[in-house]
Coordinates of C-alpha atoms in Angstrom, one line a residue:
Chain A
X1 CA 60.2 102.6 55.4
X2 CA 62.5 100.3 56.7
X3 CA 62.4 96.6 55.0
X4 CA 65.7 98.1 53.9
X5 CA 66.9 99.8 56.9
X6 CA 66.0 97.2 59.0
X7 CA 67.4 94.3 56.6
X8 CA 70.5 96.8 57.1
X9 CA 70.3 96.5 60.6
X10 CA 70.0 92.6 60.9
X11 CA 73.1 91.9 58.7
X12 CA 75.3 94.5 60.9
X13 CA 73.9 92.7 63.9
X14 CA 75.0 89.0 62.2
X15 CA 78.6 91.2 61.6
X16 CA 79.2 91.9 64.8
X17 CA 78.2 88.3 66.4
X18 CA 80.7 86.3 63.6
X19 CA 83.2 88.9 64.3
X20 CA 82.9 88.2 68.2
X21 CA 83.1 84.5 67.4
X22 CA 86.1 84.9 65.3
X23 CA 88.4 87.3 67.4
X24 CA 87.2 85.5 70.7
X25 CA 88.7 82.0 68.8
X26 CA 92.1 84.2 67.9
X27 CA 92.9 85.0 71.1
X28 CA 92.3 80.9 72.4
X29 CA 93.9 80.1 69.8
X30 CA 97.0 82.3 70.6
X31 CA 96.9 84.0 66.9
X32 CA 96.5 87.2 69.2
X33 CA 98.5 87.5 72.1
X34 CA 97.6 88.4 75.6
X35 CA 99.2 92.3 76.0
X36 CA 98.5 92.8 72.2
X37 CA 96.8 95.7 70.7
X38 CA 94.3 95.2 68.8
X39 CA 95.1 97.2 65.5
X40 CA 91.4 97.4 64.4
X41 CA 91.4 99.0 60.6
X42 CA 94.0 95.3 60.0
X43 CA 91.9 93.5 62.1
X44 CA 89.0 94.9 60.3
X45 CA 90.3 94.7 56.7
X46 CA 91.5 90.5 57.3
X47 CA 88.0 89.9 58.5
X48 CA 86.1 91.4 55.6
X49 CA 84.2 93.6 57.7
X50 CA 84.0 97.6 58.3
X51 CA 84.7 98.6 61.7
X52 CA 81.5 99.4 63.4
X53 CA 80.2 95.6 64.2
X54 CA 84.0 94.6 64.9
X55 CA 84.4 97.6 67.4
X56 CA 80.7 96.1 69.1
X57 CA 82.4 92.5 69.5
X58 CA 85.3 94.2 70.7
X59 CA 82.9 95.9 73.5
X60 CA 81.6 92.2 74.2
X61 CA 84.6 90.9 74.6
X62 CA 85.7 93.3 77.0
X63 CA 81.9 92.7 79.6
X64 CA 83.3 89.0 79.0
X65 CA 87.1 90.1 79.9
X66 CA 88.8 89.2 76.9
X67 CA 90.2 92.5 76.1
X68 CA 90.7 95.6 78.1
X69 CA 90.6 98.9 77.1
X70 CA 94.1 100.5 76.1
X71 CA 95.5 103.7 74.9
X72 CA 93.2 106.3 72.3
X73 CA 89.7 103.7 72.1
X74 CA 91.8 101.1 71.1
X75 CA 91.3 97.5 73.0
X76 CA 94.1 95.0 73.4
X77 CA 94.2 91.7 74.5
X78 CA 93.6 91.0 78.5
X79 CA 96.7 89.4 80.1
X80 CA 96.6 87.3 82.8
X81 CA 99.7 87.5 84.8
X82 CA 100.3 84.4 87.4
X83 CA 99.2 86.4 90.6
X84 CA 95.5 86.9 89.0
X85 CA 95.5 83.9 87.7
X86 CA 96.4 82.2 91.3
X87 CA 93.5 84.9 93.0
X88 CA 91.3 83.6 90.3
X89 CA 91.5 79.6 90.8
X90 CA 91.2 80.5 94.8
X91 CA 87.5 81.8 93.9
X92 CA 87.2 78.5 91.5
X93 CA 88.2 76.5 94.2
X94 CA 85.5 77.6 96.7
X95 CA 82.8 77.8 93.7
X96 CA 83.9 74.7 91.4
X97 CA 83.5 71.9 94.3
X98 CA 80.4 72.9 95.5
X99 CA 78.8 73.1 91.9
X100 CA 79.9 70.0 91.4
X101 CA 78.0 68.9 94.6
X102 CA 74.9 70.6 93.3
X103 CA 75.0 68.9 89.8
X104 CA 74.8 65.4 91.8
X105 CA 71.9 63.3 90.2
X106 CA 71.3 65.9 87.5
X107 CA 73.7 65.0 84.7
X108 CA 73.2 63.2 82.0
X109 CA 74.8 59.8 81.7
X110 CA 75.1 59.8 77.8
X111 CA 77.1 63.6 78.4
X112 CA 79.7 61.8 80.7
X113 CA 80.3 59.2 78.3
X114 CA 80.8 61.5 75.7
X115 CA 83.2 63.4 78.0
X116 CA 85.3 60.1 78.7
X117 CA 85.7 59.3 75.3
X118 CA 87.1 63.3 74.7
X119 CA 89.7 62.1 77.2
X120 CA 90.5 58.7 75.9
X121 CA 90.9 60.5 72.2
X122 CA 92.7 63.3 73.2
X123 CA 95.3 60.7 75.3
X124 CA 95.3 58.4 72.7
X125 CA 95.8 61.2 69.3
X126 CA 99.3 60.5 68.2
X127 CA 99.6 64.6 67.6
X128 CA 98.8 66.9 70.6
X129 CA 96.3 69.5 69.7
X130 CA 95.4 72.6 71.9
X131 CA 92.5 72.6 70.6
X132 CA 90.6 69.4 71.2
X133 CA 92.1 69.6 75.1
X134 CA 90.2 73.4 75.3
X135 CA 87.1 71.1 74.1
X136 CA 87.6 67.9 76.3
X137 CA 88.4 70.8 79.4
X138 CA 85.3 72.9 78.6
X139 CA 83.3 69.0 78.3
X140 CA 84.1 67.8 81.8
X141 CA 83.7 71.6 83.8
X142 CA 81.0 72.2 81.6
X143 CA 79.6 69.0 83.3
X144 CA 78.4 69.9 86.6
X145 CA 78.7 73.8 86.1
X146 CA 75.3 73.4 83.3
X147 CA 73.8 71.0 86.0
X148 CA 74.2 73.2 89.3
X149 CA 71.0 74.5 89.0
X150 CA 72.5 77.8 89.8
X151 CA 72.3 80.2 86.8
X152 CA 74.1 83.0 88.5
X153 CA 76.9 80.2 90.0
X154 CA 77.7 78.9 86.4
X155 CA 77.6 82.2 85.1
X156 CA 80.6 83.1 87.8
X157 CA 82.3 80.2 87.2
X158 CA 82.0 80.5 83.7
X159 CA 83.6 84.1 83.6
X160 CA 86.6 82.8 86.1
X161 CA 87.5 79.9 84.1
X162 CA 88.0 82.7 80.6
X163 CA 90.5 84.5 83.3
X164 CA 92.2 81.3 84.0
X165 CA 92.5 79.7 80.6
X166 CA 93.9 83.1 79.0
X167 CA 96.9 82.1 81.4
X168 CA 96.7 78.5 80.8
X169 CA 96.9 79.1 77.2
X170 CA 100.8 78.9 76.9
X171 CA 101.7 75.5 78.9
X172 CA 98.5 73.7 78.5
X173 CA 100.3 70.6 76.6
X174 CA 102.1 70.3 80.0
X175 CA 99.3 69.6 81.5
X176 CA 98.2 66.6 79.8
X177 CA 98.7 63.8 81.4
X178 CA 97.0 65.3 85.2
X179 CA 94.3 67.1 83.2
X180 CA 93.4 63.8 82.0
X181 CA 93.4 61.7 85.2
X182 CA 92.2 64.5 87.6
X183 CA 89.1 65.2 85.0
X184 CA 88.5 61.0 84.7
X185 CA 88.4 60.9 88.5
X186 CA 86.1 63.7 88.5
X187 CA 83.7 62.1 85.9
X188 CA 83.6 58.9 88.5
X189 CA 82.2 60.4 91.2
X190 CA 79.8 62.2 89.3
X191 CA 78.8 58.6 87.4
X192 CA 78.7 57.3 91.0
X193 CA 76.7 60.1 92.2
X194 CA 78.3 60.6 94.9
X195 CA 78.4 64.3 95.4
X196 CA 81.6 64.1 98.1
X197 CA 83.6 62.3 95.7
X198 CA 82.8 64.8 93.3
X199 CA 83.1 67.9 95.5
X200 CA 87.0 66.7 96.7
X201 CA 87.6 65.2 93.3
X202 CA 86.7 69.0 91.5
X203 CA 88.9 70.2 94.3
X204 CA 92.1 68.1 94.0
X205 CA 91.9 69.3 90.5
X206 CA 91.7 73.2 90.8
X207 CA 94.7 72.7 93.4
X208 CA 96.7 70.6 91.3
X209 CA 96.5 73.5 88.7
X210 CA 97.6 76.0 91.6
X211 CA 100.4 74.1 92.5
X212 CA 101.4 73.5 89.0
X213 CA 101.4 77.4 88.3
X214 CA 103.7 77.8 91.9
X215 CA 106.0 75.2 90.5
X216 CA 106.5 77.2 86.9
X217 CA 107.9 79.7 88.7
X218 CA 109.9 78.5 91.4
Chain B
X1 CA 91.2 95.2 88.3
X2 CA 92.4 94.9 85.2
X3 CA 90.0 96.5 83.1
X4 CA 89.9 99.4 84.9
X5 CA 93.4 100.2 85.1
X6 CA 94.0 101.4 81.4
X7 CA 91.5 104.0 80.5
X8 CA 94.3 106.8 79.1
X9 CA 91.6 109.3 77.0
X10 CA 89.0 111.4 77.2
X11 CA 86.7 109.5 75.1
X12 CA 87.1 106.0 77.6
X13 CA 86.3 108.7 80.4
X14 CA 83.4 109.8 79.0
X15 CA 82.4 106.2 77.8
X16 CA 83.0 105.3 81.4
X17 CA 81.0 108.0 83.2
X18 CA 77.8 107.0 81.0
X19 CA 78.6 103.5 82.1
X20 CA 78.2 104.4 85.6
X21 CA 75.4 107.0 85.1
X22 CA 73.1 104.5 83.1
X23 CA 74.5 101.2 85.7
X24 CA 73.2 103.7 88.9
X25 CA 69.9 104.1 87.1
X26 CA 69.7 100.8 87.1
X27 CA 70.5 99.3 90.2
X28 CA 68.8 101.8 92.2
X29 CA 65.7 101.3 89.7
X30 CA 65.1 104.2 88.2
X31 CA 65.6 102.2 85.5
X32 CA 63.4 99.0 86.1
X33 CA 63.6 95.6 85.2
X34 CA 62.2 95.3 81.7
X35 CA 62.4 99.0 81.0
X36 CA 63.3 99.1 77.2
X37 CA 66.6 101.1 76.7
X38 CA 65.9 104.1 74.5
X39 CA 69.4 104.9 73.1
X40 CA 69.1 108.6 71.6
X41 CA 66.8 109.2 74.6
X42 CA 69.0 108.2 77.2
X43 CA 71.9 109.9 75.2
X44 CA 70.1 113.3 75.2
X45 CA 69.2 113.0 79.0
X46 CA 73.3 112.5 79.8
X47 CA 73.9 115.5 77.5
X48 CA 76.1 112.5 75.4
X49 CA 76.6 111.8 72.0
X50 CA 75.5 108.3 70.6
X51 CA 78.9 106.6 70.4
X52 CA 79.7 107.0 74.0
X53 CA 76.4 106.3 74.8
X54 CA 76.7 102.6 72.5
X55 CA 79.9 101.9 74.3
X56 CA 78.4 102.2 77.6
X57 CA 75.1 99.9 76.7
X58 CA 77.7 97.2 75.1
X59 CA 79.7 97.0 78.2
X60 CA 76.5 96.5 80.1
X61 CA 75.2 93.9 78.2
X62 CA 78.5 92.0 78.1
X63 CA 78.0 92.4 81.9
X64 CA 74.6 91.0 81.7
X65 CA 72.9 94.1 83.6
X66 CA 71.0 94.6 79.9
X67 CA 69.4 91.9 77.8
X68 CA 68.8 91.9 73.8
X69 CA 65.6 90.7 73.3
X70 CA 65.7 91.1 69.8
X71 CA 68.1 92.4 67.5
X72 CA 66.9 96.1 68.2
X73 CA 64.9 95.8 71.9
X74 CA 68.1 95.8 75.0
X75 CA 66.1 96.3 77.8
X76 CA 67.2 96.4 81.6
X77 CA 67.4 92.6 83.0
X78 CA 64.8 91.6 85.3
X79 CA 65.6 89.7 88.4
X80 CA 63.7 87.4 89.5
X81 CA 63.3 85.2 92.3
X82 CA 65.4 82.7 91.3
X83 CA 67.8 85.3 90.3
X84 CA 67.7 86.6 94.0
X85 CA 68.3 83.1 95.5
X86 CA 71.0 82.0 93.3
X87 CA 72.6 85.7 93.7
X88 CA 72.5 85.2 97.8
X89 CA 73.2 81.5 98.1
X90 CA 76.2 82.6 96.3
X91 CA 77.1 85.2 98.3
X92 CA 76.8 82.9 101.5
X93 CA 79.5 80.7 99.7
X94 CA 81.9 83.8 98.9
X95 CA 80.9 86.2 101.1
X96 CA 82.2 84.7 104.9
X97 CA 85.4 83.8 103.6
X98 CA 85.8 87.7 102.2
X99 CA 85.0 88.7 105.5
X100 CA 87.4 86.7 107.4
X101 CA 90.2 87.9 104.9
X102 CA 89.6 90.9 105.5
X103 CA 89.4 91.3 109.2
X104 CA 93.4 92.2 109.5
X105 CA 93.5 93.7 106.7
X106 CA 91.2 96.5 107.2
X107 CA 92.2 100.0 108.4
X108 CA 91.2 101.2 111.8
X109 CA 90.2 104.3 110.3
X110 CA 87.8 102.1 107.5
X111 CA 86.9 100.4 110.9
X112 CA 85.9 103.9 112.6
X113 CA 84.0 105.0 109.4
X114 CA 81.4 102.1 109.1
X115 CA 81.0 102.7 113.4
X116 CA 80.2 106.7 112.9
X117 CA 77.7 105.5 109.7
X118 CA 76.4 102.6 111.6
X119 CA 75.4 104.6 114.8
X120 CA 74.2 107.6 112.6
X121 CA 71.8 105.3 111.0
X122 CA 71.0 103.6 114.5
X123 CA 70.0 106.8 115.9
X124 CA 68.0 108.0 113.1
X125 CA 64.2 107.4 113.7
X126 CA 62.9 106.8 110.4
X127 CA 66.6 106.1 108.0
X128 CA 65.8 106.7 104.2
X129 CA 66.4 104.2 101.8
X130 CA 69.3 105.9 100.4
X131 CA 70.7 106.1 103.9
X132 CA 70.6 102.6 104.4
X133 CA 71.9 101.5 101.0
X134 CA 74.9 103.9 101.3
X135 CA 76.1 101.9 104.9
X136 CA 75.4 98.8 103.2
X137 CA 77.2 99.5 100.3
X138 CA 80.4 100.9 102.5
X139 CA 80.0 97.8 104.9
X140 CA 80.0 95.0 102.3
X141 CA 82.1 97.0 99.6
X142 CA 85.1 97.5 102.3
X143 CA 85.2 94.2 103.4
X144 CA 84.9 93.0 99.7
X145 CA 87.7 95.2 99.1
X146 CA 89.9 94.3 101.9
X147 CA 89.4 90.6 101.3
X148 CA 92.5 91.5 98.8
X149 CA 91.7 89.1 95.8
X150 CA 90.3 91.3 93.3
X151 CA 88.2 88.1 91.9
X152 CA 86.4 87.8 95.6
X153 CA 85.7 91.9 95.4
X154 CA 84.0 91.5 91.9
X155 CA 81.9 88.0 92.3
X156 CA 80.3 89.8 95.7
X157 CA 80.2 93.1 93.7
X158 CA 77.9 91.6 90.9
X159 CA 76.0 89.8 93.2
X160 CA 75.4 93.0 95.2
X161 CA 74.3 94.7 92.1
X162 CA 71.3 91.6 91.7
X163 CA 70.2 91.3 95.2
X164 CA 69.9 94.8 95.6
X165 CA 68.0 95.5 92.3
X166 CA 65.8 92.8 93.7
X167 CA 65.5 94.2 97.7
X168 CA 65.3 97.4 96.3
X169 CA 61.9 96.6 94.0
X170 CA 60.0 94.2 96.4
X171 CA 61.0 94.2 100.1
X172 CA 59.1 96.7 102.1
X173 CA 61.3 98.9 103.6
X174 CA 62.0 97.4 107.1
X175 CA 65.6 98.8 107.1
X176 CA 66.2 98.5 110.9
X177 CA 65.7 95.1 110.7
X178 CA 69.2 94.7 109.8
X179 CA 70.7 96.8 112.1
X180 CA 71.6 94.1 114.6
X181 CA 73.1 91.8 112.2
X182 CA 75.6 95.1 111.3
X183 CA 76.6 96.3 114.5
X184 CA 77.8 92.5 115.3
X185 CA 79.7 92.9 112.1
X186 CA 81.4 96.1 113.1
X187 CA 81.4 95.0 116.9
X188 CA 83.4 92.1 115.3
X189 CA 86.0 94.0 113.1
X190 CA 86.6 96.5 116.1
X191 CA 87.9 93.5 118.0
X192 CA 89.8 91.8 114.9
X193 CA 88.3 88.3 115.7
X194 CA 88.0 86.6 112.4
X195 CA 86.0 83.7 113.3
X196 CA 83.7 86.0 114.9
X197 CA 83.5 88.4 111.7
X198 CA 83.0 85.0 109.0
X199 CA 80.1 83.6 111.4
X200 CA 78.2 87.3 111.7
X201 CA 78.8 87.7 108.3
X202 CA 76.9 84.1 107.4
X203 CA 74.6 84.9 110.0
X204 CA 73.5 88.3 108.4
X205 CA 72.9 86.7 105.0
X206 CA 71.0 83.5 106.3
X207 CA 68.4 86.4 107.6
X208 CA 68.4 88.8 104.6
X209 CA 67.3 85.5 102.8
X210 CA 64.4 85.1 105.5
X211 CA 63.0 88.4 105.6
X212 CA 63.3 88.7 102.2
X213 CA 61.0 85.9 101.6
X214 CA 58.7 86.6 104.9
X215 CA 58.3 90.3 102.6
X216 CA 57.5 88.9 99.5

């Protein structure tokens, strides 16, 4: 039977994974829009692929909250508006600090160092690029939410922070500057070990970003 | 939330409907941990076609409820101890502070509704499990609910689904045992005292988490 069938099989699996990896890099990358529809035949046809392993990302996407379902099967991109965004960072800010508590004494050193000299390049590169904050951002969280020891905490977290950022997406070069220092001061106290630096250092940080969104629109 | 607002056609109905059909199998074990999802089988028993069907099992592994073992084998997660810990110690984070949002927020007549299920249940000699579940479900779920940030609802809603799976498969049924801890919830919403509702609320959990473990 099946060497062929199953060969078959395996490749349509690989399809669908590279297409999840590509369309859930579009939408960070803003190439699709939050409140888009996804036009899957284009979609389909740019990507080189047929539509039965894109629609399967596409499914994936939406248990990971990328897209939601919209009109006649068709998905579109999720869009974050500032009062889910706000209820979202209120459930980071009860989680975030106490992961970083957890993750005391269980990080490795080399990791932080790596994660201070994301920050110092991203400060330092005379061109701003969205992407390498997204990297130096996912670095420093990814810090203490790996570490927590808590699979199903991190997982949470995890799935909070794809809400957030989706809102994030359009003003992140604004937030630069505190970004950088909120996320160095967070990467002390978890150097120091000290897990009640780190626990009010995590949430200054996740307050400063609720504050910022307030001020956007007041 | 979001992704449940937009569902417009019959086909995202019917996707939906298996999604909830297979997700109740699950979490009330029918399906098991480590059962091996048999898609044309499962299809056939919901009288569904396949595509419906594939939707469905997608959205539940994106969820993490199903896990691919290989490219072909999704089987039902298992949850495991750890799983159960983590799942609780989280909800003793989350759930208090839901709790205590919610105590002006919910209705009287939500209020009156978990009283007539609570006392039915208290005055039933030997409560099935199903009976037990369903007041547990409408306490927690309500105050989830009412705690007014969607995000809160869903984190206590997944956990839920995890400790459940896990109470469900390996405590002995001692349902009464949790009576008490209930009725001071309840006796707590009835008189709107917030403080009062966030400590029986961390209260009730700290002792799931002991009988649990004195069951296992």
């Amino acid at each position: 039977m099946a060497v062929n069938e199953a060969a078959a099989h395996e490749t349509h699996e690989n399809l669908s994974s590279q297409a999840h990896r590509i369309v859930s890099h579009m939408i960070h990358t803003r190439r699709l829009r939050g409140g888009e529809v996804i036009v899957e035949a284009k979609l389909a046809e740019a990507l080189g692929i047929s539509r039965t392993p894109l629609r399967e990302a596409l499914q994936r996407l939406e248990g990971e909250g990328l897209v939601v379902k919209a009109a006649h099967r068709s998905f579109m991109v999720r869009n974050v508006d500032l009062a889910e965004y706000l209820q979202s960072l209120k459930l980071r800010e009860i989680l975030e600090p106490e992961a970083a508590a957890l993750a005391i004494g269980r990080i490795d050193r080399g990791r932080i160092r790596a994660a201070r000299e994301e920050i110092d390049a991203l400060v330092s590169a005379p061109v701003y690029d969205i992407e390498t904050h997204w990297r130096s951002d996912t670095s420093v969280h990814e810090l203490y939410i790996a570490a927590c020891g808590n699979a199903v905490m991190a997982q949470m977290i995890r799935s909070l922070r794809v809400t957030t950022r989706l809102f994030e997406i359009a003003q992140l070069a604004d937030r630069l500057g505190p970004d950088s220092s909120e996320h160095i001061a967070i990467l002390d106290a978890l150097e120091a070990g000290d897990a009640k630096a780190a626990r009010r250092a995590v949430q200054t940080h996740i307050r400063s970003l609720y504050r910022y969104a307030l001020d956007l629109v007041a | 939330m979001a992704s449940d607002r937009s569902i417009t056609n019959e086909t995202g109905k019917l996707a939906d409907n298996v999604y909830r059909a297979v997700l109740g199998d699950i979490l009330s074990c029918r399906l098991p941990g480590g059962s091996v999802i048999q898609e044309r089988k499962l299809a056939a028993a919901l009288g569904v076609s396949r595509s419906p069907m594939r939707d469905a099992l997608n959205r539940l592994e994106g969820e993490g409820m199903l896990v691919r073992l290989t490219e072909r084998l999704l089987t039902v997660r298992v949850i495991t101890l750890q799983d159960y810990l983590h799942s609780l110690d989280l909800r003793a984070l989350v759930e208090p502070q839901a709790a205590a949002l919610a105590t002006p927020r919910i209705t009287d007549e939500e209020i009156g509704r978990l009283d007539t299920l609570l006392t039915t249940l208290e005055n039933t000699q030997e409560p099935t499990a199903e009976q037990h579940w369903t007041f547990d479900d409408a306490l927690h779920g309500t105050l989830a609910e009412r705690s007014g940030n969607p995000f809160l609802a869903r984190t206590i809603h997944e956990m839920r689904r995890y400790t459940k799976i896990f109470e469900r498969q390996t405590v002995p049924m001692r349902l009464s045992a949790g009576l008490v801890d209930h009725r001071k919830l309840v006796t707590a919403l009835t008189a709107r005292d917030a403080d009062k509702v966030k400590a029986a609320m961390a209260e009730h959990i700290r002792k799931v988490r002991k009988r649990t473990l004195a069951g296992l």
